Short mmCIF file of C-alpha atoms in Angstrom, two decimals:
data_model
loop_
_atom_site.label_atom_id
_atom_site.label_comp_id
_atom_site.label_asym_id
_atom_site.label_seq_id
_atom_site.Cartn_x
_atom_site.Cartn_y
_atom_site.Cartn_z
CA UNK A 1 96.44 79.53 111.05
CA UNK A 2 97.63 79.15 107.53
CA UNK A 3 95.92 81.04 104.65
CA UNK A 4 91.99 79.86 104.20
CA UNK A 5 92.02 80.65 100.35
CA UNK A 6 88.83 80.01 98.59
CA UNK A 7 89.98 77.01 97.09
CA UNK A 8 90.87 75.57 100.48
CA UNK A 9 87.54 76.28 101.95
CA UNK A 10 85.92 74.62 98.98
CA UNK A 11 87.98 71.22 99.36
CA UNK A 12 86.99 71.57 103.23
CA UNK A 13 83.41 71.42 102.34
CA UNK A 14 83.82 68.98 99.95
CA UNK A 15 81.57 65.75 100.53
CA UNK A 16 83.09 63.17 101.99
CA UNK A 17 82.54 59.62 103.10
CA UNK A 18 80.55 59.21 105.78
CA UNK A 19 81.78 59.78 108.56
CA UNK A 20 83.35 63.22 108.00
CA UNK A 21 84.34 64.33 111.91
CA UNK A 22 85.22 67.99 112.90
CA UNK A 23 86.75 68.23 116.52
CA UNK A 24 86.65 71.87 118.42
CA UNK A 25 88.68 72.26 121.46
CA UNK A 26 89.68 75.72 123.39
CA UNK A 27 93.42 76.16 123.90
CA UNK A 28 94.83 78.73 125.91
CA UNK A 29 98.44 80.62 124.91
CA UNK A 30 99.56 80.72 128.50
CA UNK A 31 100.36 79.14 131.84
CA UNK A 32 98.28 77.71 133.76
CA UNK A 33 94.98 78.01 131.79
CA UNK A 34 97.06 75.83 129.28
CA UNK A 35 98.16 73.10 131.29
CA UNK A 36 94.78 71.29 130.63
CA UNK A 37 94.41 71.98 127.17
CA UNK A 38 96.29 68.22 125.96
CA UNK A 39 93.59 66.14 128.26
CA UNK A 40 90.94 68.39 127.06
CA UNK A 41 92.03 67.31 123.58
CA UNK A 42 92.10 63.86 124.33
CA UNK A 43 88.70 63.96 125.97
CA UNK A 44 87.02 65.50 122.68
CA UNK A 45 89.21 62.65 120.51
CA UNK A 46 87.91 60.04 123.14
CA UNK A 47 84.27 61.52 122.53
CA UNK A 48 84.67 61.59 119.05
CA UNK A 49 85.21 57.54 119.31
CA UNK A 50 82.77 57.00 121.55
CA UNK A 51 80.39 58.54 118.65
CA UNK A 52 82.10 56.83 115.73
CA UNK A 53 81.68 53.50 117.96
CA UNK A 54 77.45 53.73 118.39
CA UNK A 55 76.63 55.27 115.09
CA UNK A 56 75.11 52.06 113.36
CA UNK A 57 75.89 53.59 110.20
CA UNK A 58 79.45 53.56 110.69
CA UNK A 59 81.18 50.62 109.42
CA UNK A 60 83.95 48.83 111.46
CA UNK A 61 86.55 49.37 107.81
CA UNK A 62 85.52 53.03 108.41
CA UNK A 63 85.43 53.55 112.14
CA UNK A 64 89.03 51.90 112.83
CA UNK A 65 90.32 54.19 109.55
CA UNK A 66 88.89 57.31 111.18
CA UNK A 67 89.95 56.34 114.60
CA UNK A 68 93.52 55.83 112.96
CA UNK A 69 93.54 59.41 111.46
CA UNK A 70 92.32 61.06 114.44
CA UNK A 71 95.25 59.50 116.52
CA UNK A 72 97.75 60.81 113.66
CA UNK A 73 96.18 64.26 113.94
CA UNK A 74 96.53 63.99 118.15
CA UNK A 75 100.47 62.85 117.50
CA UNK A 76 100.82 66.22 114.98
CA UNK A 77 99.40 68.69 117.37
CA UNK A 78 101.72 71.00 119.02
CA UNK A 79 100.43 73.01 122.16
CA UNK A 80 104.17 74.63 123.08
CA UNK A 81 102.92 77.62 120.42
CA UNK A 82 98.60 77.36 120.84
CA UNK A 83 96.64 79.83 120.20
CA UNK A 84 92.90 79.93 120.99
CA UNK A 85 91.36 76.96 119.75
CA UNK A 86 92.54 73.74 117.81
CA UNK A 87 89.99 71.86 115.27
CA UNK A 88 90.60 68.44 113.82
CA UNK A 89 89.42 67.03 111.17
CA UNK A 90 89.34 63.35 110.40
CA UNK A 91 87.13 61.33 107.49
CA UNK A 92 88.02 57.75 105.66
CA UNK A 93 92.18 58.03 104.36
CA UNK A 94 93.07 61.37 105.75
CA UNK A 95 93.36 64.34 108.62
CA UNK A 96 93.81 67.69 109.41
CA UNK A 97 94.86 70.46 112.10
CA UNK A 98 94.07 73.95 112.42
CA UNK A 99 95.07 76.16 114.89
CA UNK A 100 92.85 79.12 115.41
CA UNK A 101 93.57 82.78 117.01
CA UNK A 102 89.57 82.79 117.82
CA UNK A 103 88.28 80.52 120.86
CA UNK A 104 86.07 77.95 119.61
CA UNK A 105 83.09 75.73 121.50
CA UNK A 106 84.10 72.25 122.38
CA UNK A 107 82.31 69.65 120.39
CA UNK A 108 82.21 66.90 118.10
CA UNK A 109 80.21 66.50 114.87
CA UNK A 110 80.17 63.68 112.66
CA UNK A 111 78.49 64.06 108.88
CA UNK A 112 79.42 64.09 105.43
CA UNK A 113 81.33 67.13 104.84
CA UNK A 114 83.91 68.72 107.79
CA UNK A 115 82.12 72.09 109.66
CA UNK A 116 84.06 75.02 108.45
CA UNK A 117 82.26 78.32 110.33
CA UNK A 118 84.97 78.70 113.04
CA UNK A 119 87.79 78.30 110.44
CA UNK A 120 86.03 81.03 108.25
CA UNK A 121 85.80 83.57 110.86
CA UNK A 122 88.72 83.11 112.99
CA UNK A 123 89.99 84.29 109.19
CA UNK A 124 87.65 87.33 109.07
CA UNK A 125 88.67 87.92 112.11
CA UNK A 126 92.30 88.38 111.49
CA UNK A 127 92.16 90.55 108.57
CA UNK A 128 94.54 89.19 106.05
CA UNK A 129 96.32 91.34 103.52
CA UNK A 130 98.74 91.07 101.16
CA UNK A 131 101.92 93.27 100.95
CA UNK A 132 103.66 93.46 97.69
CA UNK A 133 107.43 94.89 98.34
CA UNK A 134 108.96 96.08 94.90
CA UNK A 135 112.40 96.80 93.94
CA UNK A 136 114.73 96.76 90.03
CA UNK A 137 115.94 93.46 90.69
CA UNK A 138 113.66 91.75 93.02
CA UNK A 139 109.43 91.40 94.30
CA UNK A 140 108.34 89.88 96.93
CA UNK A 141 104.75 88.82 98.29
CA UNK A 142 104.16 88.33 102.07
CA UNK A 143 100.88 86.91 103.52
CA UNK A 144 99.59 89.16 106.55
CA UNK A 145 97.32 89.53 109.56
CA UNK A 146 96.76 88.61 113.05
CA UNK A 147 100.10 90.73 113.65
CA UNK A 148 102.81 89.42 111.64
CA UNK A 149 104.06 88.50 108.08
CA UNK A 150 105.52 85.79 106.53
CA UNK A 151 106.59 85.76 102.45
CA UNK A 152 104.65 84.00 100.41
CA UNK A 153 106.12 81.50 98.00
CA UNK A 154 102.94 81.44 95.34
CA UNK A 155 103.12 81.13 91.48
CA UNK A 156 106.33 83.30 90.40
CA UNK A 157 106.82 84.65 93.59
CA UNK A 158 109.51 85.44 94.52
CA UNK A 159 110.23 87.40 91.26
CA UNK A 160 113.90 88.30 90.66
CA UNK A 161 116.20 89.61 88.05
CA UNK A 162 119.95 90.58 87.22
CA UNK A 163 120.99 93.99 87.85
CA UNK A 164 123.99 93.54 85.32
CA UNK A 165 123.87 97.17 84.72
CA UNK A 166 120.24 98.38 83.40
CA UNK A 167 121.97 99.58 80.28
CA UNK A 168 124.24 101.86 81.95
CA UNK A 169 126.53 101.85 78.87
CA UNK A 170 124.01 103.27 76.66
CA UNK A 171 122.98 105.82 79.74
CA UNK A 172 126.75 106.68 79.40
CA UNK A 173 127.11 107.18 75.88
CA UNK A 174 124.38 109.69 75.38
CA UNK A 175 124.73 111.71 78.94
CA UNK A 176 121.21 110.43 79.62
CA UNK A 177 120.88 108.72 83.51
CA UNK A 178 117.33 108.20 83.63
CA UNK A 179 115.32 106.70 86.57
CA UNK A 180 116.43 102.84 86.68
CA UNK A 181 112.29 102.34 86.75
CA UNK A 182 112.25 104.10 83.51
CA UNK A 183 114.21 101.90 82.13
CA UNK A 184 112.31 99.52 80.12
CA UNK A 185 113.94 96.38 81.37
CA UNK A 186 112.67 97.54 84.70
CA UNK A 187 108.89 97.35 83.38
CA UNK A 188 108.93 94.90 81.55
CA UNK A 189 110.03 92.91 84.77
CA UNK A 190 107.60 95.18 86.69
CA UNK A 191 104.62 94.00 83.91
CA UNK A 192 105.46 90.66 85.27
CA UNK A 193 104.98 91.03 88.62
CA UNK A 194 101.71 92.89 88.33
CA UNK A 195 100.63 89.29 85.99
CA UNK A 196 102.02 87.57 88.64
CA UNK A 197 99.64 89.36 91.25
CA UNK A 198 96.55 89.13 89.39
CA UNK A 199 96.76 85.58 89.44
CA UNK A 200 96.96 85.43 93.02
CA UNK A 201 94.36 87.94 93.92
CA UNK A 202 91.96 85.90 91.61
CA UNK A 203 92.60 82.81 93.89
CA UNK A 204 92.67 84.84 96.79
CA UNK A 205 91.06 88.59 96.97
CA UNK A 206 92.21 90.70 99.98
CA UNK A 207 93.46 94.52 100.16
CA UNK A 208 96.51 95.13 99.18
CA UNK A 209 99.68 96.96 100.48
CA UNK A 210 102.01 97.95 98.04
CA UNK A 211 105.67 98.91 99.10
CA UNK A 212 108.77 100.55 97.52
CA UNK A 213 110.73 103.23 96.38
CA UNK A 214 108.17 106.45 95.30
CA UNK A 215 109.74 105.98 92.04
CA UNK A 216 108.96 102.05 91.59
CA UNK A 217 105.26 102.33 93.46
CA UNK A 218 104.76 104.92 90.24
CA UNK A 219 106.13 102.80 87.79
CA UNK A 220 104.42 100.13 88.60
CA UNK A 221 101.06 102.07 88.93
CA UNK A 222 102.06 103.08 85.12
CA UNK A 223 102.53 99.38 83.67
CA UNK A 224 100.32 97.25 85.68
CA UNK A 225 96.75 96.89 86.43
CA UNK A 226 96.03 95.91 89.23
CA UNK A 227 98.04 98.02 92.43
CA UNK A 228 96.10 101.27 91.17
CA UNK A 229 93.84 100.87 94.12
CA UNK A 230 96.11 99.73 96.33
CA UNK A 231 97.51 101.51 99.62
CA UNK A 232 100.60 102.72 98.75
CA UNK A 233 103.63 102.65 101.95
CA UNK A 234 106.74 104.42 100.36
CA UNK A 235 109.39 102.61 101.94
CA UNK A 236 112.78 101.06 99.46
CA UNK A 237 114.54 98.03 100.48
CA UNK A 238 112.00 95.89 101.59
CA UNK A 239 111.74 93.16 98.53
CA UNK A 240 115.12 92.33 100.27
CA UNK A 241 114.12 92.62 103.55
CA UNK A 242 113.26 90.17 106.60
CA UNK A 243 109.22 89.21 107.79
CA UNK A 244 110.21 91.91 110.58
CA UNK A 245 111.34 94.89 108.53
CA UNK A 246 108.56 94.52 106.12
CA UNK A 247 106.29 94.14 109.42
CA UNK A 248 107.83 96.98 110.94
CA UNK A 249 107.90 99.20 107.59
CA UNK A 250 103.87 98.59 107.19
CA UNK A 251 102.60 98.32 110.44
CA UNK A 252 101.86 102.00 111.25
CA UNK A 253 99.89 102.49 107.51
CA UNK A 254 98.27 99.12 108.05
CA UNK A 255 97.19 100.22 111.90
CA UNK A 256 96.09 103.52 109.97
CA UNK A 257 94.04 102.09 107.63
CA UNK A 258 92.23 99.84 110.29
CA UNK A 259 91.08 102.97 112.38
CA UNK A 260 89.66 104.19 109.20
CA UNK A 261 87.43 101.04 108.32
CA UNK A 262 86.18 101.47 111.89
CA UNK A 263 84.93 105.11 111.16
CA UNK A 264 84.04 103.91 107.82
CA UNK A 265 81.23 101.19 109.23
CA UNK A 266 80.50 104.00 111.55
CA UNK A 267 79.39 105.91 109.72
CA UNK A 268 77.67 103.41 107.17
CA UNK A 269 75.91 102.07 110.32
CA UNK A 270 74.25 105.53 110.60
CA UNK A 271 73.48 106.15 107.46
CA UNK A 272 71.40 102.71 107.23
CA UNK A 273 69.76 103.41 110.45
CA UNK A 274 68.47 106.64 108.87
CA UNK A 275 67.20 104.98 106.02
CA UNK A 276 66.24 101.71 107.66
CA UNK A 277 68.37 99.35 106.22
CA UNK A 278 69.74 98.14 109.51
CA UNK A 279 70.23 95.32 111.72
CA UNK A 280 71.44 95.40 115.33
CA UNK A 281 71.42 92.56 117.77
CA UNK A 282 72.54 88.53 117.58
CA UNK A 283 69.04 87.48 116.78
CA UNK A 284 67.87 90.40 114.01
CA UNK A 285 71.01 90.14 112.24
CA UNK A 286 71.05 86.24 111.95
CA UNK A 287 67.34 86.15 110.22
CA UNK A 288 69.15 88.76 108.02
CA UNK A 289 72.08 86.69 107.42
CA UNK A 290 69.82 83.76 107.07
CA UNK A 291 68.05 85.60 104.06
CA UNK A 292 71.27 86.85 102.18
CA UNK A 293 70.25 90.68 103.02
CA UNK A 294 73.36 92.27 104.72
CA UNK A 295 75.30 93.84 103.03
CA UNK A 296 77.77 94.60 105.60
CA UNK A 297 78.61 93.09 109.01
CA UNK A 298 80.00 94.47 111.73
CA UNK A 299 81.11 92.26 114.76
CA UNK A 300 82.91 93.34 117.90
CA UNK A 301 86.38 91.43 118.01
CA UNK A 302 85.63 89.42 121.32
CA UNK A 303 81.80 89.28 121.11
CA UNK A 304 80.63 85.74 121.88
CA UNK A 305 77.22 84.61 122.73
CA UNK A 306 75.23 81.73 123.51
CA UNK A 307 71.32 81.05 122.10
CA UNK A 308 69.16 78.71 121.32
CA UNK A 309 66.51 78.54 118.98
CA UNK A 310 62.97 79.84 120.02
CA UNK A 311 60.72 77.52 117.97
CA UNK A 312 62.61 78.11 115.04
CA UNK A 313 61.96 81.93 114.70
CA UNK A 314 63.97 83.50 116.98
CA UNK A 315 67.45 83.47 118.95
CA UNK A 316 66.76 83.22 122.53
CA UNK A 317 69.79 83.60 125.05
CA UNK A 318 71.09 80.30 126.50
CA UNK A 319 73.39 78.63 129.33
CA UNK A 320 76.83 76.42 127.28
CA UNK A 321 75.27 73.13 127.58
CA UNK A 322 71.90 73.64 127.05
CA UNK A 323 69.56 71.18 125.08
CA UNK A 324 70.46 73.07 121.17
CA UNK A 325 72.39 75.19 122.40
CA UNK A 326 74.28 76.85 119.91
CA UNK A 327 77.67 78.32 121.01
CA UNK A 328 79.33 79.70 118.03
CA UNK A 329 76.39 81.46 116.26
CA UNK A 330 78.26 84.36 115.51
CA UNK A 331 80.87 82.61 113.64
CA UNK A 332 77.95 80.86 112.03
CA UNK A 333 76.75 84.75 111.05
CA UNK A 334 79.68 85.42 110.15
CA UNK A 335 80.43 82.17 107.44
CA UNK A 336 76.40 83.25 106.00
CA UNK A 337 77.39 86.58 105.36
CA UNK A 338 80.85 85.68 103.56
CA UNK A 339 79.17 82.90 101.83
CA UNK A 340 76.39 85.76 100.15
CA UNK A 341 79.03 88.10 99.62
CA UNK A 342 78.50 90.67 102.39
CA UNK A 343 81.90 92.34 103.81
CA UNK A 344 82.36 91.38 107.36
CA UNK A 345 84.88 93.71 109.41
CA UNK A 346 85.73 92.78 112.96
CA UNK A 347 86.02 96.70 115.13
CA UNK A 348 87.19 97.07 118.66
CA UNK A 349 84.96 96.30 121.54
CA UNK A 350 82.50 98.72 122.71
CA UNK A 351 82.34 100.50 119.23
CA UNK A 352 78.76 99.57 118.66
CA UNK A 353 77.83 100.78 121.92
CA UNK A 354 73.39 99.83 121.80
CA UNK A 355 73.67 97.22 118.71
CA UNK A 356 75.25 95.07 121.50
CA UNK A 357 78.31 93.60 119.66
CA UNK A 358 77.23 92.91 116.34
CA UNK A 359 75.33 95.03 113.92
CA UNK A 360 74.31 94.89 109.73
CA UNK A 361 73.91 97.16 106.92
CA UNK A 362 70.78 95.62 104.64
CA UNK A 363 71.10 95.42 100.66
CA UNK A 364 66.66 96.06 100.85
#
């Protein structure tokens, strides 16, 4: 799935011209759950028609548009590399595909803006980071998570420079061979890069990994602004180097770093248990979520669970197809939270042992 930036989940939710229609299908990655996974597609399309065709307040110009765009988006999908759940959207003069690594409920919906929930927290859910690989001559950014990296081509990135010969002639001259990152050509091209950044993290916020030589990760830490807080992997060579090197190079620190966020909510868990400022449980934590009061959400990577509403006040468990049934209310949980500016962090199944898969920290 491609990078949900802010800005792209706020043209998503845009309001559109009715109708605005958000396909879900499950995919599968492998044989032979897969081999049904193009007729389930088409089935959900051919629903999505069906729905277009009845709605009264659909107008013929507007249903044969949509119709048109949802074939394009059918022609565009490729299920040789799925992953675990494929959402189309279609509205009056345009289309889109996503491919998710989070299973989402088949269905169809038809309103005025396109249903985002599954997008956002298939995202939460794969943890993206940004590395920033630093070297004299050249800085790199790479876009991370769900396993892999792939360099990012944003703003002035890359950032490169000639190495003519970082003033070696005066270095030779007065016997003085300084660190090349003491050089002040270095950081002034270094002061660039941390610009650079900034603007990105502004349109984008995520931690940080910051990689290099010792010498440039302190130089930079000395110019800039905004690596300070960063987690720093010591490693040269990788501003030149391929998606799998820098993968390779930050994987361990990155895997690190994961097992301590897990202790981290841990332990943050306890301590608002103690003080009662804690959720546990799909139905406590979505009235929470519903009234902007966690401050932290916790979700078990593969949790999924199925409820319906109990007259409005309460999450009841429920059979898939059940009368308002609602399939994906943790992703639902999970969008609230974001959208009130609560962290969410997805931990490995089984950590939250009694909260049963998902669990909050309160702000009151």
């Amino acid at each position: 799935m491609e990078a949900l930036s802010p800005s792209t989940l706020a043209e998503l939710r845009r309001p559109r011209p009715y109708p605005a229609v958000s396909v879900f299908a499950p995919t599968h990655r492998r044989e032979p759950d897969n081999i049904q996974d193009r007729v389930r597609l088409r089935n959900a399309l051919a629903d999505a028609k069906r729905q277009l065709e009845s709605d009264p307040a659909v107008t013929r110009e507007r249903r044969v548009d949509v119709e048109a765009q949802l074939d394009q988006a059918l022609s565009e999908v490729d299920l040789t590399y799925t992953e675990d759940g494929v959402v189309i959207f279609a509205a009056p003069g345009e289309h889109q595909v996503w491919s998710l690594s989070r299973t989402v409920p088949e269905r169809v919906v038809l309103s005025d803006t396109f249903l985002t929930r599954n997008l956002v927290a298939a995202q939460a859910a794969q943890r993206p980071f940004w590395v920033l690989a630093v070297s004299a001559d050249r800085v790199t950014l790479w876009n991370g998570g769900a396993g892999q990296v792939t360099e990012e081509r944003r703003g002035a990135f890359p950032l490169t420079r000639g190495r003519e010969n970082f003033d070696a002639e005066r270095r030779q001259q007065i016997g003085d061979m300084p660190s090349t990152f003491r050089d002040e050509g270095t950081r002034h091209f270094l002061r660039e890069a941390d610009t650079a950044l900034s603007r990105v993290l502004r349109q984008d916020p995520r931690p940080l990994y910051v990689t290099g030589q010792p010498a440039a990760l302190s130089a930079l830490d000395e110019v800039g602004t905004v690596t300070k807080d960063a987690v720093h992997a010591p490693h040269g060579g990788l501003a030149h180097g391929t998606r799998d090197t820098v993968w390779r190079a930050v994987q361990p620190i990155i895997a690190a770093e994961d097992v301590r966020n897990v202790d981290t909510a841990g332990r943050e868990l306890v301590a608002a248990r103690g003080r009662k400022a804690y959720a546990a449980g799909v139905d406590e934590v979505w009235q929470n979520a519903s009234e902007g009061r966690i401050r932290l959400l916790v979700v078990e990577e593969n949790y999924r669970v199925t409820v319906r509403d109990d007259a409005g006040d309460h999450l009841v468990p429920a059979e898939s197809g059940d009368l308002d049934v609602r399939e994906d209310i943790v992703d639902e949980i999970v969008e609230r939270c974001l959208d009130t500016g609560a962290e969410v962090r997805f931990v490995p199944d089984g950590t939250l042992g009694d909260a049963q898969g998902i669990a909050g920290v309160l702000r009151y």
